CSV table of C-alpha atoms in Angstrom, one decimal:
chain,number,residue,atom,x,y,z
A,1,MET,CA,26.3,-14.1,5.4
A,2,THR,CA,23.3,-16.0,6.7
A,3,ASP,CA,20.1,-16.1,4.7
A,4,LEU,CA,18.1,-14.0,7.0
A,5,LEU,CA,15.7,-13.2,4.2
A,6,PHE,CA,14.4,-16.8,4.2
A,7,GLU,CA,14.1,-17.1,7.9
A,8,PRO,CA,10.6,-17.3,9.5
A,9,PHE,CA,9.2,-14.2,11.1
A,10,ARG,CA,6.4,-13.8,13.6
A,11,LEU,CA,4.1,-10.7,13.5
A,12,GLY,CA,1.8,-10.9,16.5
A,13,ASP,CA,0.0,-14.3,16.2
A,14,LEU,CA,0.9,-14.7,12.5
A,15,SER,CA,3.9,-16.9,11.5
A,16,PHE,CA,5.5,-16.0,8.1
A,17,ALA,CA,7.6,-18.6,6.2
A,18,ASN,CA,10.2,-15.9,5.3
A,19,ARG,CA,10.8,-12.2,5.6
A,20,ILE,CA,9.8,-11.5,1.9
A,21,VAL,CA,6.8,-9.2,1.5
A,22,MET,CA,5.0,-8.9,-1.8
A,23,ALA,CA,4.3,-5.2,-2.0
A,24,PRO,CA,0.8,-3.8,-3.1
A,25,LEU,CA,0.8,-3.5,-6.9
A,26,THR,CA,-2.0,-1.8,-8.7
A,27,ARG,CA,-2.9,-4.0,-11.7
A,28,ARG,CA,-6.4,-2.8,-12.8
A,29,ARG,CA,-7.9,-6.3,-13.2
A,30,ALA,CA,-11.1,-5.8,-11.2
A,31,THR,CA,-14.4,-6.7,-12.7
A,32,HIS,CA,-15.9,-4.0,-14.9
A,33,GLY,CA,-19.0,-2.5,-13.4
A,34,THR,CA,-18.5,-3.7,-9.9
A,35,ASN,CA,-14.9,-3.2,-9.3
A,36,ALA,CA,-14.8,-6.5,-7.5
A,37,ALA,CA,-11.9,-8.9,-7.2
A,38,ASN,CA,-12.4,-12.0,-9.3
A,39,ALA,CA,-11.1,-15.5,-10.2
A,40,LEU,CA,-8.3,-14.1,-12.3
A,41,MET,CA,-7.0,-12.0,-9.4
A,42,ALA,CA,-7.4,-15.0,-7.1
A,43,GLU,CA,-5.1,-17.1,-9.4
A,44,HIS,CA,-2.5,-14.2,-9.6
A,45,TYR,CA,-2.2,-14.0,-5.8
A,46,ARG,CA,-2.3,-17.8,-5.3
A,47,GLN,CA,0.7,-18.1,-7.6
A,48,ARG,CA,2.6,-15.6,-5.4
A,49,ALA,CA,1.6,-17.2,-2.0
A,50,SER,CA,5.1,-18.3,-1.2
A,51,ALA,CA,5.9,-14.8,0.0
A,52,GLY,CA,5.9,-14.6,3.8
A,53,LEU,CA,3.2,-11.9,3.5
A,54,ILE,CA,1.2,-10.5,0.6
A,55,ILE,CA,0.0,-7.0,0.9
A,56,ALA,CA,-2.9,-7.0,-1.7
A,57,GLU,CA,-3.2,-4.0,-4.1
A,58,ALA,CA,-4.6,-0.8,-2.9
A,59,SER,CA,-8.4,-1.0,-2.7
A,60,GLN,CA,-10.7,2.1,-2.5
A,61,ILE,CA,-12.8,2.4,0.6
A,62,SER,CA,-15.5,4.2,-1.3
A,63,GLN,CA,-16.4,5.4,-4.8
A,64,GLN,CA,-15.0,8.8,-3.8
A,65,GLY,CA,-11.7,7.0,-3.0
A,66,GLN,CA,-11.2,5.7,-6.6
A,67,GLY,CA,-8.6,7.3,-8.8
A,68,TYR,CA,-8.1,4.8,-11.6
A,69,ALA,CA,-10.5,2.6,-13.7
A,70,PHE,CA,-10.8,-1.1,-12.9
A,71,THR,CA,-9.2,-0.9,-9.4
A,72,PRO,CA,-10.9,-3.1,-6.8
A,73,GLY,CA,-13.0,-1.7,-4.0
A,74,ILE,CA,-13.8,-3.0,-0.5
A,75,TYR,CA,-17.1,-1.1,0.1
A,76,SER,CA,-19.8,-3.3,-1.5
A,77,PRO,CA,-21.1,-6.9,-0.9
A,78,GLU,CA,-19.9,-7.9,-4.4
A,79,GLN,CA,-16.4,-6.6,-3.6
A,80,VAL,CA,-16.3,-8.4,-0.3
A,81,ALA,CA,-17.3,-11.7,-2.0
A,82,GLY,CA,-14.7,-11.2,-4.7
A,83,TRP,CA,-11.9,-10.6,-2.2
A,84,ARG,CA,-13.1,-13.7,-0.3
A,85,GLU,CA,-12.2,-15.8,-3.4
A,86,VAL,CA,-8.7,-14.3,-3.4
A,87,THR,CA,-8.1,-14.8,0.4
A,88,ASP,CA,-9.3,-18.4,0.2
A,89,ALA,CA,-6.9,-19.1,-2.7
A,90,VAL,CA,-3.9,-17.7,-0.9
A,91,HIS,CA,-4.7,-19.4,2.4
A,92,SER,CA,-5.2,-22.7,0.5
A,93,ALA,CA,-1.7,-22.3,-0.8
A,94,GLY,CA,-0.3,-21.7,2.7
A,95,GLY,CA,0.1,-17.9,2.4
A,96,HIS,CA,-0.9,-14.8,4.4
A,97,ILE,CA,-2.5,-11.8,2.9
A,98,ILE,CA,-3.6,-8.3,4.1
A,99,LEU,CA,-5.5,-5.6,2.3
A,100,GLN,CA,-4.3,-2.0,1.7
A,101,LEU,CA,-7.1,0.5,2.4
A,102,TRP,CA,-7.0,3.4,0.0
A,103,HIS,CA,-8.5,6.8,-0.7
A,104,VAL,CA,-6.7,8.6,-3.5
A,105,GLY,CA,-7.7,12.1,-2.6
A,106,ARG,CA,-6.9,14.5,-5.4
A,107,VAL,CA,-5.3,11.8,-7.6
A,108,SER,CA,-8.6,11.2,-9.5
A,109,HIS,CA,-10.9,12.4,-12.3
A,110,VAL,CA,-14.5,13.6,-12.3
A,111,SER,CA,-15.6,10.6,-14.4
A,112,LEU,CA,-14.7,8.3,-11.5
A,113,GLN,CA,-16.3,10.3,-8.8
A,114,PRO,CA,-19.9,10.1,-7.4
A,115,GLY,CA,-22.1,12.2,-9.6
A,116,GLY,CA,-19.2,13.5,-11.6
A,117,GLY,CA,-18.1,15.7,-8.7
A,118,ALA,CA,-14.6,17.0,-8.1
A,119,PRO,CA,-12.1,14.9,-6.3
A,120,VAL,CA,-11.5,15.8,-2.6
A,121,ALA,CA,-8.3,16.9,-0.9
A,122,PRO,CA,-7.2,18.7,2.3
A,123,SER,CA,-6.8,21.8,0.2
A,124,ALA,CA,-7.9,22.8,-3.4
A,125,ILE,CA,-4.4,22.2,-4.9
A,126,ALA,CA,-4.2,20.2,-8.0
A,127,THR,CA,-1.6,17.7,-9.0
A,128,THR,CA,-0.2,17.8,-12.5
A,129,LYS,CA,-0.1,14.0,-12.8
A,130,GLN,CA,-2.5,11.8,-14.9
A,131,VAL,CA,-4.7,8.9,-14.0
A,132,ALA,CA,-6.2,6.1,-16.2
A,133,ILE,CA,-9.9,6.1,-16.9
A,134,GLU,CA,-11.7,3.7,-19.2
A,135,THR,CA,-10.7,5.6,-22.3
A,136,GLY,CA,-7.1,6.1,-21.4
A,137,PHE,CA,-4.8,8.5,-19.4
A,138,VAL,CA,-6.1,12.0,-18.6
A,139,ASP,CA,-5.0,14.9,-16.4
A,140,CYS,CA,-6.2,14.7,-12.8
A,141,SER,CA,-9.3,16.9,-12.2
A,142,ALA,CA,-8.9,19.9,-9.9
A,143,PRO,CA,-9.9,19.0,-6.3
A,144,ARG,CA,-12.1,20.8,-3.9
A,145,ALA,CA,-11.1,21.1,-0.2
A,146,ILE,CA,-12.9,18.7,2.1
A,147,ALA,CA,-15.3,20.5,4.5
A,148,LEU,CA,-14.7,20.1,8.1
A,149,ASP,CA,-18.1,18.3,8.5
A,150,GLU,CA,-17.2,15.7,5.8
A,151,ILE,CA,-14.2,14.3,7.6
A,152,PRO,CA,-16.1,12.0,10.0
A,153,GLY,CA,-17.9,10.4,7.1
A,154,ILE,CA,-14.6,9.6,5.3
A,155,VAL,CA,-13.2,8.2,8.6
A,156,ALA,CA,-16.4,6.1,8.8
A,157,ASP,CA,-15.7,4.8,5.3
A,158,TYR,CA,-12.3,3.5,6.5
A,159,ARG,CA,-13.9,1.8,9.4
A,160,LYS,CA,-16.5,0.1,7.2
A,161,ALA,CA,-13.7,-1.0,4.7
A,162,ALA,CA,-11.7,-2.4,7.6
A,163,ARG,CA,-14.8,-4.4,8.8
A,164,ASN,CA,-15.3,-5.6,5.2
A,165,ALA,CA,-11.7,-6.7,4.9
A,166,ARG,CA,-12.2,-8.9,8.0
A,167,GLU,CA,-15.4,-10.4,6.5
A,168,ALA,CA,-13.5,-11.0,3.2
A,169,GLY,CA,-11.0,-13.2,5.1
A,170,PHE,CA,-7.8,-11.1,5.1
A,171,ASP,CA,-5.3,-11.6,7.8
A,172,GLY,CA,-5.0,-7.9,8.5
A,173,VAL,CA,-5.0,-4.4,6.9
A,174,GLU,CA,-2.5,-1.7,5.9
A,175,VAL,CA,-3.7,1.9,5.9
A,176,HIS,CA,-2.3,3.6,2.9
A,177,CYS,CA,-0.7,6.9,4.0
A,178,ALA,CA,1.8,7.2,1.2
A,179,ASN,CA,2.4,8.2,-2.4
A,180,GLY,CA,0.5,11.5,-2.5
A,181,TYR,CA,-3.0,10.0,-1.7
A,182,LEU,CA,-5.4,11.4,0.8
A,183,ILE,CA,-3.8,10.8,4.1
A,184,ASP,CA,-0.4,11.7,2.7
A,185,GLU,CA,-1.9,14.9,1.3
A,186,PHE,CA,-3.0,15.8,4.9
A,187,LEU,CA,0.4,14.9,6.4
A,188,ARG,CA,2.5,17.1,4.1
A,189,ASP,CA,2.5,20.9,4.1
A,190,GLY,CA,3.0,21.1,0.3
A,191,SER,CA,-0.6,19.8,-0.2
A,192,ASN,CA,-2.2,20.8,3.2
A,193,LYS,CA,-2.7,24.6,3.6
A,194,ARG,CA,-5.8,24.2,6.0
A,195,ALA,CA,-6.2,26.8,8.8
A,196,ASP,CA,-8.4,24.5,11.0
A,197,ALA,CA,-7.6,21.6,13.3
A,198,TYR,CA,-6.3,19.5,10.4
A,199,GLY,CA,-3.7,21.9,9.1
A,200,GLY,CA,-0.7,23.9,10.1
A,201,SER,CA,1.4,22.1,12.8
A,202,PRO,CA,2.7,18.5,12.3
A,203,GLN,CA,0.3,17.5,15.1
A,204,ASN,CA,-2.7,19.0,13.2
A,205,ARG,CA,-1.7,17.5,9.9
A,206,ALA,CA,-1.3,14.0,11.4
A,207,ARG,CA,-4.7,14.3,13.0
A,208,PHE,CA,-6.7,12.8,10.1
A,209,GLY,CA,-4.4,9.9,9.6
A,210,LEU,CA,-4.5,9.1,13.3
A,211,GLU,CA,-8.3,9.2,13.4
A,212,VAL,CA,-8.4,6.8,10.5
A,213,VAL,CA,-6.1,4.4,12.3
A,214,ASP,CA,-8.2,4.7,15.5
A,215,ALA,CA,-11.4,3.8,13.4
A,216,VAL,CA,-9.5,0.8,11.9
A,217,LEU,CA,-8.5,-0.4,15.3
A,218,GLU,CA,-12.2,-0.5,16.3
A,219,GLU,CA,-12.4,-3.4,13.8
A,220,TRP,CA,-8.9,-5.1,14.1
A,221,GLU,CA,-6.5,-5.9,16.9
A,222,ALA,CA,-3.5,-3.6,16.7
A,223,ALA,CA,-1.0,-6.4,15.8
A,224,ARG,CA,-2.9,-7.0,12.6
A,225,VAL,CA,-2.8,-3.4,11.5
A,226,GLY,CA,0.0,-1.5,9.7
A,227,VAL,CA,0.6,1.8,8.0
A,228,ARG,CA,2.4,2.6,4.8
A,229,ILE,CA,4.3,5.9,4.5
A,230,SER,CA,6.6,7.6,1.9
A,231,PRO,CA,8.3,10.5,3.9
A,232,VAL,CA,10.2,12.1,1.1
A,233,SER,CA,8.7,10.7,-2.0
A,234,PRO,CA,7.9,13.5,-4.6
A,235,VAL,CA,5.4,11.3,-6.4
A,236,HIS,CA,2.2,13.2,-7.4
A,237,ASP,CA,3.8,16.5,-6.8
A,238,MET,CA,4.2,15.9,-3.0
A,239,SER,CA,6.5,17.9,-0.8
A,240,ASP,CA,7.1,18.9,2.9
A,241,SER,CA,9.2,21.6,4.5
A,242,ASP,CA,10.3,19.2,7.4
A,243,PRO,CA,9.4,15.6,6.7
A,244,GLN,CA,11.3,14.3,9.7
A,245,GLY,CA,9.2,16.6,11.9
A,246,VAL,CA,5.8,15.4,10.7
A,247,PHE,CA,6.6,11.7,10.1
A,248,PHE,CA,8.5,11.1,13.3
A,249,TYR,CA,5.5,12.6,15.2
A,250,PHE,CA,3.1,10.5,13.2
A,251,VAL,CA,5.1,7.2,13.8
A,252,GLU,CA,5.5,8.1,17.5
A,253,LYS,CA,1.8,8.2,17.8
A,254,LEU,CA,1.4,4.9,15.8
A,255,ALA,CA,3.9,3.3,18.2
A,256,ALA,CA,1.8,4.2,21.1
A,257,LYS,CA,-1.2,2.4,19.5
A,258,LYS,CA,1.0,-0.7,19.3
A,259,LEU,CA,0.4,-1.2,15.6
A,260,GLY,CA,1.9,-4.3,14.0
A,261,PHE,CA,4.1,-2.7,11.5
A,262,ILE,CA,5.0,0.4,9.4
A,263,HIS,CA,5.8,-0.1,5.8
A,264,VAL,CA,8.3,2.6,4.6
A,265,ILE,CA,9.0,3.6,1.0
A,266,GLU,CA,12.6,4.9,1.3
A,267,GLY,CA,13.2,7.6,-1.2
A,268,ALA,CA,11.2,8.3,-4.3
A,269,THR,CA,8.5,5.9,-5.1
A,270,GLN,CA,9.8,3.8,-8.0
A,271,GLY,CA,12.7,6.1,-8.2
A,272,PRO,CA,16.0,7.0,-6.5
A,273,ARG,CA,16.5,5.9,-2.9
A,274,ASP,CA,18.6,9.0,-2.2
A,275,VAL,CA,16.2,11.6,-3.5
A,276,ALA,CA,16.3,13.5,-0.1
A,277,PRO,CA,17.9,13.0,3.3
A,278,PHE,CA,15.8,11.2,5.9
A,279,ASP,CA,16.9,9.2,9.0
A,280,TYR,CA,15.1,5.9,8.3
A,281,LEU,CA,17.2,4.0,10.9
A,282,ALA,CA,16.1,6.4,13.7
A,283,LEU,CA,12.5,6.0,12.5
A,284,ARG,CA,12.9,2.2,12.6
A,285,LYS,CA,14.3,2.5,16.2
A,286,SER,CA,11.4,4.8,17.3
A,287,PHE,CA,8.8,2.1,16.4
A,288,PRO,CA,8.6,-1.1,18.4
A,289,GLY,CA,6.7,-3.0,15.9
A,290,ALA,CA,7.9,-4.6,12.7
A,291,TYR,CA,9.6,-2.3,10.0
A,292,ILE,CA,9.0,-3.2,6.4
A,293,ALA,CA,11.6,-1.6,4.1
A,294,ASN,CA,10.5,-0.9,0.6
A,295,ASN,CA,12.0,0.6,-2.7
A,296,ALA,CA,14.4,-0.9,-5.2
A,297,TYR,CA,15.6,-3.7,-2.9
A,298,THR,CA,17.9,-6.2,-4.5
A,299,LEU,CA,18.8,-9.5,-2.9
A,300,GLU,CA,22.1,-8.2,-1.8
A,301,LEU,CA,20.7,-4.9,-0.4
A,302,ALA,CA,17.9,-6.9,1.4
A,303,GLU,CA,20.4,-9.2,3.0
A,304,GLU,CA,22.7,-6.4,4.1
A,305,THR,CA,19.7,-4.4,5.5
A,306,LEU,CA,18.4,-7.3,7.6
A,307,ALA,CA,22.0,-8.2,8.8
A,308,ALA,CA,22.5,-4.7,9.9
A,309,GLY,CA,19.2,-4.6,11.8
A,310,ARG,CA,17.8,-1.8,9.7
A,311,ALA,CA,14.5,-3.7,8.9
A,312,ASP,CA,12.5,-6.8,9.9
A,313,LEU,CA,10.9,-7.5,6.6
A,314,ILE,CA,11.7,-6.5,2.9
A,315,ALA,CA,9.0,-5.7,0.4
A,316,PHE,CA,9.5,-6.5,-3.2
A,317,GLY,CA,7.1,-4.9,-5.8
A,318,ARG,CA,7.9,-5.0,-9.5
A,319,PRO,CA,10.0,-8.2,-9.3
A,320,PHE,CA,6.9,-10.0,-8.2
A,321,ILE,CA,5.0,-9.1,-11.5
A,322,ALA,CA,7.1,-11.3,-13.7
A,323,ASN,CA,8.3,-13.8,-11.1
A,324,PRO,CA,5.4,-15.5,-9.4
A,325,ASP,CA,8.0,-17.7,-7.6
A,326,LEU,CA,10.3,-14.8,-6.7
A,327,VAL,CA,11.0,-16.3,-3.3
A,328,GLU,CA,12.4,-19.5,-4.8
A,329,ARG,CA,14.4,-17.6,-7.5
A,330,LEU,CA,16.0,-15.4,-4.8
A,331,ARG,CA,16.7,-18.5,-2.7
A,332,ARG,CA,18.5,-20.1,-5.7
A,333,ARG,CA,20.1,-16.9,-6.8
A,334,ALA,CA,18.5,-17.6,-10.1
A,335,PRO,CA,18.0,-15.0,-12.8
A,336,LEU,CA,14.7,-12.9,-12.6
A,337,ALA,CA,12.3,-12.7,-15.5
A,338,GLU,CA,11.8,-9.3,-17.0
A,339,VAL,CA,8.5,-7.4,-16.7
A,340,ASP,CA,6.6,-6.7,-19.9
A,341,TYR,CA,5.5,-3.2,-19.1
A,342,GLN,CA,3.1,-3.1,-22.0
A,343,THR,CA,0.8,-5.5,-20.1
A,344,VAL,CA,1.2,-4.3,-16.6
A,345,TYR,CA,-2.2,-2.5,-16.8
A,346,ALA,CA,-3.7,-4.5,-19.6
A,347,GLN,CA,-7.0,-6.4,-19.2
A,348,GLY,CA,-7.0,-10.2,-18.9
A,349,SER,CA,-4.4,-12.9,-18.0
A,350,GLU,CA,-1.6,-11.7,-20.4
A,351,GLY,CA,1.3,-10.3,-18.3
A,352,TYR,CA,-0.7,-11.2,-15.1
A,353,THR,CA,-1.0,-14.9,-14.6
A,354,ASP,CA,0.9,-16.3,-17.6
A,355,TYR,CA,4.5,-15.6,-16.3
A,356,PRO,CA,6.1,-19.1,-15.9
A,357,ALA,CA,7.6,-20.3,-12.7
A,358,LEU,CA,11.3,-21.3,-12.6
A,359,THR,CA,10.5,-25.0,-12.8
A,360,ALA,CA,8.5,-24.4,-15.9
A,361,VAL,CA,11.3,-22.6,-17.7
């Protein structure tokens, strides 16, 4: 079998050294008080710049969009400056990096929200999951339904965040429409019970996400924009009565906008790939841009998937935590270092920038 994983790939006018994507990984290392990226984060991403593409961790588009303590934002001048340090580091190492734009929706807590208000969601339906605030993990707060006249303001926040990402030096952006966060909450009928133009039919439930993408396209050329989806993932209590109906419609509309890529979590986020039936191959064939496949990919599954034409690029998440040189380890078929899960969300360099490369072992 040829080593397709290590072949170059072209996305629009970007040339990647290989088909390995570093998936976005929330690590909660942003600067306390400003939620700005910093020198520690710059070093972390620089170490992993051998990936063909890095998708930087989810970054809230506003304070309202935050769901966890110490996650980075992309809405203030300090945050733009912090991310510029990261992009400069990655580019100096020969890598490419794009930013994931994030609004968590109902997956938040009042202590993180402006004025201590309730998190927002398409409908006032709570999730039973927990989020991390400064003092530890707590139950998510009950959300309130977004008023119709609030939606344009949230769309505008995405537009501003997209503009800020360009100013910060990113090579593109990914709109986070997955994992039970705000756009995913609009898409799926288990969390969207609205009776207005943003609820009911798949067309209506896709409306908010498509408006966000249109706003982002006002700031970026389509080839530099992608969308992440998780059609059947039950994470954060998510469900839908007909995932193929809504997600095939959504992707059809994205294809018409000539987006650069879709990034698809196949199965349950950080869980079984076969959690529910879904025709990923048909979805891939319906989208003319690049298809990034994600979820529990091993080297063998990645090579098999690329050889069969089921994806263009393969995203690896957790393996990149403990293996800054994951690309080289995969190329050599070398053993992978194990993740210390006690330090994944810790503060400081431990378990973040201190994992050794293969040549240092």
